[in-house]
Coordinates of C-alpha atoms in Angstrom, one line a residue:
X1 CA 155.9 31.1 101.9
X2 CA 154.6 30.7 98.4
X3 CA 155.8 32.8 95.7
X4 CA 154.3 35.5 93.7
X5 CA 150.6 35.6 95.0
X6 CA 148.2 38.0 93.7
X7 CA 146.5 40.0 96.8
X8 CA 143.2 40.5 95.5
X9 CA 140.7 41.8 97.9
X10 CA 137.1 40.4 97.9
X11 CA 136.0 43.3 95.6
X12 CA 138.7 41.6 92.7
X13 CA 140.6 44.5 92.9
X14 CA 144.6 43.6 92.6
X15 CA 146.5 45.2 95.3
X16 CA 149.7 46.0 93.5
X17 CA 151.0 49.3 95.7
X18 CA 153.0 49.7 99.1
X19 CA 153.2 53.0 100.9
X20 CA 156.1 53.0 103.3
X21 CA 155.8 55.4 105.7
X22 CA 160.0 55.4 107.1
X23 CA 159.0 58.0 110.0
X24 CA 156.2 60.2 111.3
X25 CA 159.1 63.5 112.1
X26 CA 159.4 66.1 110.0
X27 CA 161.0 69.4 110.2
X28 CA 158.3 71.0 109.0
X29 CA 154.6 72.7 110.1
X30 CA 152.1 72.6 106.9
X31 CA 148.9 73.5 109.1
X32 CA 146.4 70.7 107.1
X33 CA 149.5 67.8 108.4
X34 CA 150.3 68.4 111.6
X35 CA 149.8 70.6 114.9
X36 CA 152.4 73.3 115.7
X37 CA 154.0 70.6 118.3
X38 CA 153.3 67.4 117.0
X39 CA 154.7 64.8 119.0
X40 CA 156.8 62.2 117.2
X41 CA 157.2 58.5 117.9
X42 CA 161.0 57.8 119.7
X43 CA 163.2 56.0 117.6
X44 CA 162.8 52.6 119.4
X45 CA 159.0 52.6 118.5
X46 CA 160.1 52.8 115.0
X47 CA 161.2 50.0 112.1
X48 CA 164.7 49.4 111.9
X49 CA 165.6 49.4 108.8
X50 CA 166.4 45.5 108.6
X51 CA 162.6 44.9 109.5
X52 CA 161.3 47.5 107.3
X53 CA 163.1 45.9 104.4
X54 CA 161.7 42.3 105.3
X55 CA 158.5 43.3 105.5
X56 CA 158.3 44.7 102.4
X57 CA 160.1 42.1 100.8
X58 CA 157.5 39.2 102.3
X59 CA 155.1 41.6 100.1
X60 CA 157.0 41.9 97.3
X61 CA 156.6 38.0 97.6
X62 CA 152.8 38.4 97.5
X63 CA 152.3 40.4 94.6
X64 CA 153.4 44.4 95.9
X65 CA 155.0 45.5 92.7
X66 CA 155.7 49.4 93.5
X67 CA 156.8 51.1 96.3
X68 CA 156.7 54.8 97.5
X69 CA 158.7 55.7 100.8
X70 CA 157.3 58.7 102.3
X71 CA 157.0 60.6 106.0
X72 CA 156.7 62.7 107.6
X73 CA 159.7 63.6 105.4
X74 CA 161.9 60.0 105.1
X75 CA 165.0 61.9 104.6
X76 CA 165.4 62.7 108.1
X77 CA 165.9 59.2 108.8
X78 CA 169.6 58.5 109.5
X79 CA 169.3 54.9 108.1
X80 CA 167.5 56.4 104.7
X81 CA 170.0 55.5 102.2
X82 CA 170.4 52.1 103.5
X83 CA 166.9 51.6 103.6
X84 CA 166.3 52.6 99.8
X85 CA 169.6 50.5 98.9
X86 CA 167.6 47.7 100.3
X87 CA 164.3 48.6 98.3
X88 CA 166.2 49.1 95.5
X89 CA 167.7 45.1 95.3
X90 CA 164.0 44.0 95.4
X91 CA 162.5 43.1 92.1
X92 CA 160.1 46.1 91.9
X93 CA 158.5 47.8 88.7
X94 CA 158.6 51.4 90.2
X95 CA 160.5 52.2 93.5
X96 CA 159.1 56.5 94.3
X97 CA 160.2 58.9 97.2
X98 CA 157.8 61.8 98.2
X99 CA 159.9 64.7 100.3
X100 CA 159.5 67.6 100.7
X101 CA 162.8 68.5 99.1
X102 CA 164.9 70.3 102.2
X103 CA 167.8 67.2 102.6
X104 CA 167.0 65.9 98.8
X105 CA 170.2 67.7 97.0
X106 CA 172.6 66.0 98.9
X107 CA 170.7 62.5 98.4
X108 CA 170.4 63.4 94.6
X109 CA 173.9 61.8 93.7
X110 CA 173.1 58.4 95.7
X111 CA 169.3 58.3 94.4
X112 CA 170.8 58.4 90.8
X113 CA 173.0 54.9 91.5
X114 CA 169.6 53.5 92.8
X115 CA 165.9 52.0 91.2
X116 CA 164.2 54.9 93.4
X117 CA 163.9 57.6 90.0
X118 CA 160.5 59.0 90.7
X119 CA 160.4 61.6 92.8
X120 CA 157.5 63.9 94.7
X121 CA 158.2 67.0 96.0
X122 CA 155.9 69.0 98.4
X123 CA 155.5 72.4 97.2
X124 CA 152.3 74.7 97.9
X125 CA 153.7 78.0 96.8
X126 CA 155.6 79.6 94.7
X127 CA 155.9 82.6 96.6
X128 CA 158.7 82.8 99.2
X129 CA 156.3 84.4 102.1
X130 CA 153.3 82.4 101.6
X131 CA 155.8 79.4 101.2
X132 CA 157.1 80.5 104.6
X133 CA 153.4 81.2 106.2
X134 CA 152.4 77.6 105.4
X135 CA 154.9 75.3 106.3
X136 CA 156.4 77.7 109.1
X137 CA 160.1 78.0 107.4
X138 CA 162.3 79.8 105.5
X139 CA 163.0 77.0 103.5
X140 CA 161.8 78.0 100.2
X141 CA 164.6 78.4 98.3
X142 CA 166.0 75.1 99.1
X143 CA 163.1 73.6 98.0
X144 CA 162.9 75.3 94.7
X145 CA 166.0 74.5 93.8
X146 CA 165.8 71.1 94.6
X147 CA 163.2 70.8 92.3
X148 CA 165.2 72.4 89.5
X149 CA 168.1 69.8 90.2
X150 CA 166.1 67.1 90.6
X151 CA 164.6 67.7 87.1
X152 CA 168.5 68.3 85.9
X153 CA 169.5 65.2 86.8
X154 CA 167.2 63.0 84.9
X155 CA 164.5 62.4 87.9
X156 CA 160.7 61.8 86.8
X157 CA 159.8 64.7 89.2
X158 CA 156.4 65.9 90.0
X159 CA 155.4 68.5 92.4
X160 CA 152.7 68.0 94.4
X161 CA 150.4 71.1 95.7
X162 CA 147.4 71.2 98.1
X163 CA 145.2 73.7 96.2
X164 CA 143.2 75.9 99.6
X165 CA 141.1 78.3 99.2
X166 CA 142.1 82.5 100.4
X167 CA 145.7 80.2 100.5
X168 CA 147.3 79.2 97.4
X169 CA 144.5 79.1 95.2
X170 CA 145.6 82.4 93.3
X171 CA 148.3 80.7 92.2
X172 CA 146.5 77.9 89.9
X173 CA 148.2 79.7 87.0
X174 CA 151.4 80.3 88.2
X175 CA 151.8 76.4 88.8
X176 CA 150.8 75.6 85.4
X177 CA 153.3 78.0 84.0
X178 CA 156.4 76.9 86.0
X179 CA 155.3 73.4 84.7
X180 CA 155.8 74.6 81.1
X181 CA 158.8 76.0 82.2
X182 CA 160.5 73.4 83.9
X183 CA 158.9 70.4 81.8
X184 CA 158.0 69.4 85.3
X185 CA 154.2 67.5 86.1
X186 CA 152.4 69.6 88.6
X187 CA 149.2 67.7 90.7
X188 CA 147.0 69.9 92.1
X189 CA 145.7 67.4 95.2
X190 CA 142.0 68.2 96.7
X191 CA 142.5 69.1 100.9
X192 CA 141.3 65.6 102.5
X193 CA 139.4 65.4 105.8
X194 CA 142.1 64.1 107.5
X195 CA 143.7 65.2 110.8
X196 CA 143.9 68.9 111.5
X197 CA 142.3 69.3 107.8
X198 CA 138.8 68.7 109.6
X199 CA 139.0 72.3 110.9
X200 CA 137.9 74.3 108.5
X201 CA 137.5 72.2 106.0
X202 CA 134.7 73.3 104.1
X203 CA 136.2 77.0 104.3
X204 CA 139.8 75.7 102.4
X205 CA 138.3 72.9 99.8
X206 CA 138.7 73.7 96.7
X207 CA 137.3 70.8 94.3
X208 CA 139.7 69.3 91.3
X209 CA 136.7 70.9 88.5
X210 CA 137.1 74.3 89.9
X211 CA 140.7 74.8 89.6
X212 CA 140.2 72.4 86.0
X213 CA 137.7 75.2 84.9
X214 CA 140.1 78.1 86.1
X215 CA 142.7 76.6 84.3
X216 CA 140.7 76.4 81.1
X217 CA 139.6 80.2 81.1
X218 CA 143.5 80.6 80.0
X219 CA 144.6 76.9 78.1
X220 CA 142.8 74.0 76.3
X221 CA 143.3 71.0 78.5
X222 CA 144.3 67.7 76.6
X223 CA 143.0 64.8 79.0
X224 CA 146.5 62.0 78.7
X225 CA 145.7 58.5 79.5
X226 CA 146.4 57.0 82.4
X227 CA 146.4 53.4 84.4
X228 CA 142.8 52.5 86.0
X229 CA 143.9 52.1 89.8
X230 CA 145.8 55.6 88.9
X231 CA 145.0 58.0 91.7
X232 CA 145.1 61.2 89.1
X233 CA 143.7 62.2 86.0
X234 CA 146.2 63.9 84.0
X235 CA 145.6 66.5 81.0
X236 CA 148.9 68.3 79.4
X237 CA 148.0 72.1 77.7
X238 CA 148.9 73.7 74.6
X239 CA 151.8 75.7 76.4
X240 CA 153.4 72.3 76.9
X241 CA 152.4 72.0 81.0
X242 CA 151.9 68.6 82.6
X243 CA 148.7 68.5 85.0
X244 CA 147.3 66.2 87.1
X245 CA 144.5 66.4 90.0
X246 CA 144.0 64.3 92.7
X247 CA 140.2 64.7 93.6
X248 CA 140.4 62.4 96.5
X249 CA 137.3 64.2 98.0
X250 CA 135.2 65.1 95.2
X251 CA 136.2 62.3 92.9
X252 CA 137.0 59.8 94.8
X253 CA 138.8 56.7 94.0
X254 CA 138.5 53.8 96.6
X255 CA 136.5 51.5 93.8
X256 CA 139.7 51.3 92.2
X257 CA 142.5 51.5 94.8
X258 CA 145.3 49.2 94.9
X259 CA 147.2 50.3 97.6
X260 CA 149.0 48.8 101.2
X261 CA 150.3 51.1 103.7
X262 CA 152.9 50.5 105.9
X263 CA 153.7 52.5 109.1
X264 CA 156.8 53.2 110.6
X265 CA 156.0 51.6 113.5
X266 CA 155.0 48.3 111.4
X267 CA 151.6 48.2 110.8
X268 CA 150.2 47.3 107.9
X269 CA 147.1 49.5 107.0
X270 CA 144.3 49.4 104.4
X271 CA 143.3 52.4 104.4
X272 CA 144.6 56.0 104.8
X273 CA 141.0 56.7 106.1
X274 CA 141.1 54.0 108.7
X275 CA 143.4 53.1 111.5
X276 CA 142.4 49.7 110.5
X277 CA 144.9 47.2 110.2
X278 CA 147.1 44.7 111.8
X279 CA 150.8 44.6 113.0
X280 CA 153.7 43.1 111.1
X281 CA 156.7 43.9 113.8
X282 CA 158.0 41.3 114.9
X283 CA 155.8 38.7 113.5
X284 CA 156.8 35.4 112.2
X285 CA 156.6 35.4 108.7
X286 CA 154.4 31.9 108.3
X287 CA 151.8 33.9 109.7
X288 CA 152.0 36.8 107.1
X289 CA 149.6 35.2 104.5
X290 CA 146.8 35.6 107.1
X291 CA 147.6 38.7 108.0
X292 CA 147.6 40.2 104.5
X293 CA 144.0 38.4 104.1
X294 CA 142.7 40.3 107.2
X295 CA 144.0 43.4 105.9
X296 CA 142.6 42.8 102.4
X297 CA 139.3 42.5 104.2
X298 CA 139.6 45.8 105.7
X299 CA 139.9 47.6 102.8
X300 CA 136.9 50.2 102.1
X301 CA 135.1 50.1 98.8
X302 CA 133.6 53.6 99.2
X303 CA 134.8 56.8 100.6
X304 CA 134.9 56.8 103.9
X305 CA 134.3 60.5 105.0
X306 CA 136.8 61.5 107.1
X307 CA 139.4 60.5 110.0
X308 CA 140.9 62.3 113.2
X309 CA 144.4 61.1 112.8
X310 CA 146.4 63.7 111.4
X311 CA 148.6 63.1 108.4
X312 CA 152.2 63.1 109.5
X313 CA 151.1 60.1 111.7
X314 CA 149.6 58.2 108.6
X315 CA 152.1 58.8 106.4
X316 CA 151.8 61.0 103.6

C-alpha cells in the first residue's frame, strides 16, 4: 500500500476527516435520534476493536488526518478505552469523542493520558425536566457535571445543542450565558431531516439566522475565523461566550465537506445523507485503494434533502 495519499474526490475537494461510529446502542431516547425501542445491532455484527483500528489506520495511510469516535454513545462499548488507546498511537492531527456525557467522568482520567482532548457533549437543556422530557432520563445532572469536569481538567469541550422549536428554543439565551460562564463553546446545530426527524420537521426547525438574530437582540456577535471544510461558523460575544451554529439544513455545507464515515459494522460511507458506501470488514487491504475511490465517487456535492435512516444507526 503506498504511503500518505491525498483522497481527493473528483470535485478537488481533500478528504481529510474520519467519523467512527464505535456502536449504534445508546442508553438514551432523544426523540429526533431514535424510536422509543430502537433495535441495536448484536455485538458479533459489530467491529472488534482490532479491525476498527486497522481500518482506520489503512486511512490514516491515505491521507485521514482527524478522527471523531462517536455512537450511539461510544462509551458503552466495553472495548472503548482500548479502542481510543489504539487511535491515539496513530499519527493524527486531532483525535475528538462526541458522548453524551453519562459514563464520561470515569473515562476523564484515562482520556487525559491519551491524544483524544477534544470533547463533544450532547446537551439540549439546561433545565432538569425538559432535560428529562427529551432524552427520556433522569440523567441530567450527570451530564452537567460532566461537562463542568471535563472543562476542569483541561478538555477542549464544546457542547452541542439541537435548537427545536416549542422545545428548547427558549433557552437560546440561557446557553449563551452558561458559555460565558463556563468558558465553554456552545453550537447550536440546525434539526436535519434525518430518521425520526422527518416527522415534524417543518414544525421543530429552527434556522441558524433565527436563533443568530435572537441572540443579537441581547449581544454583539464577533464572527471568529475558522477552517474552510469547517462545518460551523463561529462568532464569540462581548460577555465573553463562544458560539458556533451548524446550519446543516439552511446553510448547508456539502461543497466543502471533507469527511469519511465509518460504521460500526464496517462500512465506509460518504455521506451521512446516503447509505451509500462500500464494506471494509474483512477485506484484504490490497483492495482498499479501490474501495476508497468508489467511495470518493459517492460523495454528494449538493445537499441531498433528506434520509429515512435514523441517526443512532448512522452515527452521530
Amino acid at each position: 500500500m503506498e504511503s500518505k495519499s491525498v483522497l481527493v474526490d473528483v470535485h478537488g475537494r481533500q478528504i481529510h476527516k474520519l467519523r467512527v461510529q464505535l456502536t449504534d446502542a445508546c442508553n438514551f431516547r432523544c426523540f429526533y435520534c431514535m424510536p422509543l425501542t430502537p433495535e441495536f445491532l448484536p455485538s458479533s455484527a459489530l467491529l472488534s476493536s482490532d479491525e476498527l483500528i486497522d481500518i482506520c489506520s489503512a486511512l490514516v495511510d491515505f491521507g485521514i488526518n482527524e478522527i471523531r469516535v462517536s455512537g450511539g454513545e461510544p462509551t458503552l462499548r466495553k472495548d472503548f478505552e482500548v479502542i481510543v488507546r489504539g487511535l491515539s498511537d496513530l499519527p493524527l492531527g486531532k483525535l475528538g469523542l462526541t458522548t453524551n456525557g453519562f459514563l464520561l467522568e470515569g473515562k476523564l482520567d484515562f482520556l487525559k493520558q491519551t491524544r483524544c482532548q477534544h470533547i463533544n457533549i450532547s446537551l439540549d437543556s439546561l433545565r432538569a425536566e425538559r432535560f428529562h422530557e427529551i432524552t427520556k432520563t433522569k440523567y441530567f445532572q450527570k451530564v452537567y457535571d460532566a461537562v463542568i469536569q471535563t472543562k476542569a481538567k483541561g478538555f477542549k469541550v464544546k457542547v452541542n445543542t439541537v435548537v427545536m422549536r416549542g422545545i428548547n428554543d427558549d433557552e437560546i439565551m440561557d446557553f449563551v450565558a452558561f458559555s460565558a460562564d463556563h468558558d465553554v463553546e456552545v453550537r447550536f446545530l440546525e434539526l436535519m431531516k434525518i430518521g425520526c426527524s422527518n416527522q415534524n420537521h417543518s414544525l421543530y426547525f429552527v434556522p441558524a439566522q433565527e436563533i443568530i438574530k435572537r441572540i443579537e437582540k441581547f449581544e454583539i456577535l464577533l464572527p471568529q475565523s475558522v477552517n474552510r471544510d469547517s462545518t460551523s461558523f463561529n462568532f464569540t460575544t462581548t460577555s465573553g461566550a463562544k458560539v458556533g451554529f451548524i446550519a446543516s439544513e439552511s446553510q448547508a455545507f456539502c461543497s466543502f465537506c471533507s469527511r469519511l464515515r465509518l460504521t460500526a459494522a464496517g462500512k465506509l460511507r460518504a455521506c451521512i445523507m446516503s447509505e451509500a458506501g462500500l464494506n471494509l470488514r474483512g477485506v484484504k487491504r490490497e483492495l482498499y485503494p479501490e474501495i476508497f475511490k468508489t467511495v470518493l465517487r459517492m460523495k454528494p456535492f449538493t445537499r441531498i434533502d433528506h434520509i429515512k435512516q435514523p441517526m443512532y444507526q448512522i452515527g452521530g
